Short mmCIF file of C-alpha atoms in Angstrom, two decimals:
data_model
loop_
_atom_site.label_atom_id
_atom_site.label_comp_id
_atom_site.label_asym_id
_atom_site.label_seq_id
_atom_site.Cartn_x
_atom_site.Cartn_y
_atom_site.Cartn_z
CA ASP A 78 40.43 -27.08 47.62
CA ALA A 79 37.16 -28.26 46.21
CA GLY A 80 37.56 -30.01 42.85
CA ILE A 81 41.08 -31.38 43.33
CA THR A 82 42.30 -33.74 46.00
CA GLN A 83 45.65 -35.37 46.64
CA SER A 84 46.33 -38.57 48.51
CA PRO A 85 47.95 -39.36 50.78
CA ARG A 86 48.56 -36.04 52.57
CA HIS A 87 51.59 -37.39 54.37
CA LYS A 88 53.78 -40.42 53.75
CA VAL A 89 57.01 -41.79 55.14
CA THR A 90 58.71 -44.46 53.09
CA GLU A 91 62.02 -46.27 52.96
CA THR A 92 64.75 -45.77 50.41
CA GLY A 93 64.37 -48.07 47.43
CA THR A 94 60.63 -48.65 47.73
CA PRO A 95 58.16 -47.61 45.04
CA VAL A 96 55.65 -44.91 45.97
CA THR A 97 52.55 -43.72 44.15
CA LEU A 98 50.84 -40.39 44.76
CA ARG A 99 47.37 -39.73 43.49
CA CYS A 100 45.73 -36.60 42.18
CA HIS A 101 41.99 -36.66 41.62
CA GLN A 102 39.92 -33.88 40.04
CA THR A 103 36.21 -33.41 39.56
CA GLU A 104 36.49 -30.38 37.24
CA ASN A 105 36.97 -32.31 33.96
CA HIS A 106 40.04 -30.20 33.20
CA ARG A 107 42.26 -31.39 30.40
CA TYR A 108 45.62 -30.31 31.82
CA MET A 109 47.12 -31.77 34.98
CA TYR A 110 50.56 -31.23 36.49
CA TRP A 111 52.86 -32.57 39.16
CA TYR A 112 55.26 -30.16 40.88
CA ARG A 113 57.65 -30.56 43.74
CA GLN A 114 58.35 -27.76 46.19
CA ASP A 115 61.71 -27.45 47.90
CA PRO A 116 63.27 -24.59 49.87
CA GLY A 117 65.26 -22.31 47.61
CA HIS A 118 63.84 -23.85 44.45
CA GLY A 119 60.23 -22.79 44.45
CA LEU A 120 58.07 -25.13 42.41
CA ARG A 121 59.61 -27.33 39.76
CA LEU A 122 57.61 -29.23 37.16
CA ILE A 123 58.02 -33.02 37.23
CA HIS A 124 55.52 -34.22 34.62
CA TYR A 125 52.34 -32.97 33.09
CA SER A 126 49.42 -34.33 31.10
CA TYR A 127 47.36 -32.75 28.35
CA GLY A 128 44.84 -35.54 28.03
CA VAL A 129 44.15 -39.19 28.77
CA LYS A 130 47.31 -41.16 28.05
CA ASP A 131 49.07 -37.96 26.89
CA THR A 132 51.92 -37.02 29.19
CA ASP A 133 55.25 -35.24 28.94
CA LYS A 134 58.32 -34.59 31.05
CA GLY A 135 59.07 -31.48 33.02
CA GLU A 136 62.40 -30.15 34.20
CA VAL A 137 62.96 -32.66 37.02
CA SER A 138 61.46 -35.90 35.69
CA ASP A 139 64.32 -38.31 36.43
CA GLY A 140 63.23 -41.03 38.85
CA TYR A 141 59.53 -40.31 38.34
CA SER A 142 56.86 -41.73 36.06
CA VAL A 143 53.22 -40.80 35.58
CA SER A 144 50.04 -42.30 34.24
CA ARG A 145 46.69 -40.90 33.26
CA SER A 146 44.15 -43.54 32.28
CA LYS A 147 41.12 -41.38 33.13
CA THR A 148 40.52 -37.65 32.85
CA GLU A 149 40.06 -37.32 36.59
CA ASP A 150 43.14 -39.16 37.86
CA PHE A 151 46.84 -38.40 37.45
CA LEU A 152 49.25 -40.70 39.25
CA LEU A 153 52.86 -39.93 40.11
CA THR A 154 55.15 -42.90 40.83
CA LEU A 155 58.58 -42.79 42.38
CA GLU A 156 60.01 -45.98 40.97
CA SER A 157 62.64 -46.43 43.69
CA ALA A 158 62.45 -43.67 46.27
CA THR A 159 65.63 -41.83 47.27
CA SER A 160 66.27 -39.31 50.04
CA SER A 161 66.59 -36.55 47.42
CA GLN A 162 62.93 -37.09 46.62
CA THR A 163 61.88 -35.99 50.09
CA SER A 164 59.70 -33.02 49.24
CA VAL A 165 56.22 -31.60 49.14
CA TYR A 166 54.41 -32.63 45.97
CA PHE A 167 51.63 -30.55 44.47
CA CYS A 168 49.18 -31.42 41.77
CA ALA A 169 47.60 -28.67 39.68
CA ILE A 170 44.90 -28.49 37.03
CA THR A 171 43.93 -25.91 34.46
CA ASP A 172 41.42 -25.42 31.70
CA PRO A 173 42.76 -22.91 29.18
CA LEU A 174 39.37 -22.60 27.51
CA ARG A 175 37.97 -20.97 30.66
CA ASP A 176 40.65 -18.80 32.17
CA TYR A 177 44.29 -18.76 32.91
CA GLY A 178 45.37 -19.95 36.31
CA TYR A 179 46.15 -23.19 38.01
CA THR A 180 44.10 -24.73 40.78
CA PHE A 181 46.39 -26.51 43.21
CA GLY A 182 45.77 -29.45 45.48
CA SER A 183 46.73 -29.27 49.14
CA GLY A 184 49.94 -31.19 48.63
CA THR A 185 51.54 -34.45 49.76
CA ARG A 186 54.46 -34.30 52.14
CA LEU A 187 56.74 -37.23 51.34
CA THR A 188 59.66 -38.22 53.52
CA VAL A 189 62.12 -40.86 52.30
CA VAL A 190 64.19 -42.35 55.11
CA GLY B 234 64.89 -20.55 28.67
CA ASP B 235 62.19 -18.72 30.54
CA SER B 236 62.86 -17.70 34.12
CA VAL B 237 61.39 -15.73 37.00
CA THR B 238 63.45 -13.96 39.65
CA GLN B 239 61.98 -12.82 42.95
CA MET B 240 63.49 -10.85 45.77
CA GLU B 241 64.94 -12.89 48.59
CA GLY B 242 62.93 -13.15 51.74
CA PRO B 243 61.85 -13.14 54.36
CA VAL B 244 60.21 -9.75 54.30
CA THR B 245 59.12 -8.59 57.75
CA LEU B 246 56.74 -5.65 58.07
CA SER B 247 54.59 -4.06 60.71
CA GLU B 248 50.85 -4.06 60.25
CA GLU B 249 49.63 -1.25 57.94
CA ALA B 250 53.02 -0.89 56.27
CA PHE B 251 53.43 -0.65 52.50
CA LEU B 252 54.47 -3.84 50.73
CA THR B 253 56.51 -4.33 47.59
CA ILE B 254 57.77 -7.71 46.43
CA ASN B 255 59.90 -7.48 43.32
CA CYS B 256 59.56 -9.88 40.40
CA THR B 257 61.39 -9.78 37.09
CA TYR B 258 61.18 -12.26 34.26
CA THR B 259 62.96 -13.47 31.18
CA ALA B 260 60.81 -14.93 28.44
CA THR B 261 60.39 -15.01 24.71
CA GLY B 262 57.15 -13.91 23.16
CA TYR B 263 54.34 -12.45 25.23
CA PRO B 264 53.91 -14.37 28.46
CA SER B 265 51.11 -14.02 30.95
CA LEU B 266 52.16 -13.16 34.49
CA PHE B 267 50.75 -14.29 37.82
CA TRP B 268 51.08 -13.93 41.55
CA TYR B 269 50.18 -16.88 43.74
CA VAL B 270 49.95 -17.00 47.52
CA GLN B 271 50.59 -19.98 49.78
CA TYR B 272 49.36 -20.04 53.38
CA PRO B 273 50.95 -22.48 55.82
CA GLY B 274 50.05 -26.10 55.12
CA GLU B 275 48.11 -25.29 51.98
CA GLY B 276 48.52 -25.33 48.23
CA LEU B 277 49.05 -22.23 46.14
CA GLN B 278 46.13 -19.96 45.32
CA LEU B 279 45.93 -17.55 42.41
CA LEU B 280 46.11 -14.00 43.74
CA LEU B 281 46.12 -11.96 40.54
CA LYS B 282 47.16 -12.09 36.93
CA ALA B 283 47.93 -9.94 33.87
CA THR B 284 47.89 -11.24 30.34
CA LYS B 285 49.41 -8.38 28.34
CA ALA B 286 51.72 -5.42 28.71
CA ASP B 287 50.44 -2.50 30.85
CA ASP B 288 47.65 -4.63 32.33
CA LYS B 289 47.15 -4.24 36.06
CA GLY B 290 46.03 -7.23 38.04
CA SER B 291 44.37 -6.62 41.40
CA ASN B 292 42.74 -8.62 44.18
CA LYS B 293 42.24 -8.26 47.95
CA GLY B 294 44.12 -4.92 47.97
CA PHE B 295 47.12 -6.35 46.12
CA GLU B 296 48.16 -4.95 42.75
CA ALA B 297 50.77 -5.68 40.10
CA THR B 298 51.37 -4.05 36.71
CA TYR B 299 52.82 -5.91 33.73
CA ARG B 300 55.80 -3.78 32.63
CA LYS B 301 57.26 -5.09 29.40
CA GLU B 302 59.92 -2.39 29.16
CA THR B 303 61.43 -3.42 32.49
CA THR B 304 60.29 -7.08 32.32
CA SER B 305 58.79 -6.71 35.77
CA PHE B 306 55.62 -7.59 37.66
CA HIS B 307 56.12 -6.23 41.17
CA LEU B 308 53.49 -7.00 43.81
CA GLU B 309 52.28 -4.10 45.98
CA LYS B 310 49.82 -3.53 48.80
CA GLY B 311 49.21 -0.24 50.49
CA SER B 312 48.51 -1.53 54.00
CA VAL B 313 49.35 -5.10 55.00
CA GLN B 314 47.58 -7.10 57.68
CA VAL B 315 48.77 -9.95 59.88
CA SER B 316 46.56 -12.24 57.79
CA ASP B 317 48.70 -11.46 54.71
CA SER B 318 51.57 -13.44 56.22
CA ALA B 319 52.30 -16.13 53.63
CA VAL B 320 54.68 -17.09 50.84
CA TYR B 321 54.18 -15.26 47.55
CA PHE B 322 55.17 -16.73 44.19
CA CYS B 323 55.56 -14.92 40.91
CA ALA B 324 55.00 -17.04 37.80
CA LEU B 325 54.74 -16.83 34.04
CA SER B 326 53.24 -18.89 31.27
CA GLY B 327 53.18 -18.64 27.50
CA GLY B 328 56.85 -18.07 26.89
CA ALA B 329 59.21 -20.56 25.26
CA SER B 330 57.98 -23.28 27.64
CA GLY B 331 54.54 -23.12 26.14
CA THR B 332 51.19 -21.71 27.02
CA TYR B 333 50.16 -24.22 29.64
CA LYS B 334 53.36 -24.72 31.59
CA TYR B 335 54.11 -22.28 34.33
CA ILE B 336 57.55 -21.17 35.45
CA PHE B 337 57.63 -20.17 39.12
CA GLY B 338 59.97 -17.99 41.08
CA THR B 339 61.47 -19.30 44.30
CA GLY B 340 58.90 -17.55 46.49
CA THR B 341 59.13 -14.69 48.99
CA ARG B 342 58.01 -15.21 52.56
CA LEU B 343 56.13 -12.28 54.09
CA LYS B 344 55.76 -11.94 57.84
CA VAL B 345 53.51 -9.19 59.16
CA LEU B 346 53.81 -8.27 62.84
CA ALA B 347 50.93 -6.84 64.86
#
């Protein structure tokens, strides 16, 4: 959707390789989030950020790290990809000063072989 | 901790049928409640929300009422269309997890047949 983009949209990688997913927003929102979506689990929070260089862990953070050096970019890194990290990854943003509700990116489908 | 429970899918209906997708929650405090919709190959979109007890959220013919006494936020639509076929997620924020972290249900797939 306009205002938030994820890249790449699709990626296939090998077990043990590092992978970085990018979320870019043009809305100047303070809060950014990374979720993974898996059948039977819905969406689970990996990491989130509440400002530049301010990040925190979600419920499934093991094996993932994040960085936010600019307001507009939030990077998710799989340090050493495993098959259990095959998933669809969504980035979301929100600005609680305006209204409740996330705006989601279109997702990245990651396959680890 | 906070949690959201949705009815198992898939739900299959004929066009113009009445839709109910059940959602119940467990949370401390006074969470806000949401329904999101996901069409194939896309991210989630906010469908409607309610921020306090007895509020009714509505959008595109869908409605849900925040019922604190039954800790529920069931999604309803009087007459579904084929274009409503999607996955629907119930979510909450503002409970023990904090105001800006959402807890999502597992999603309910709706299939509407012409």
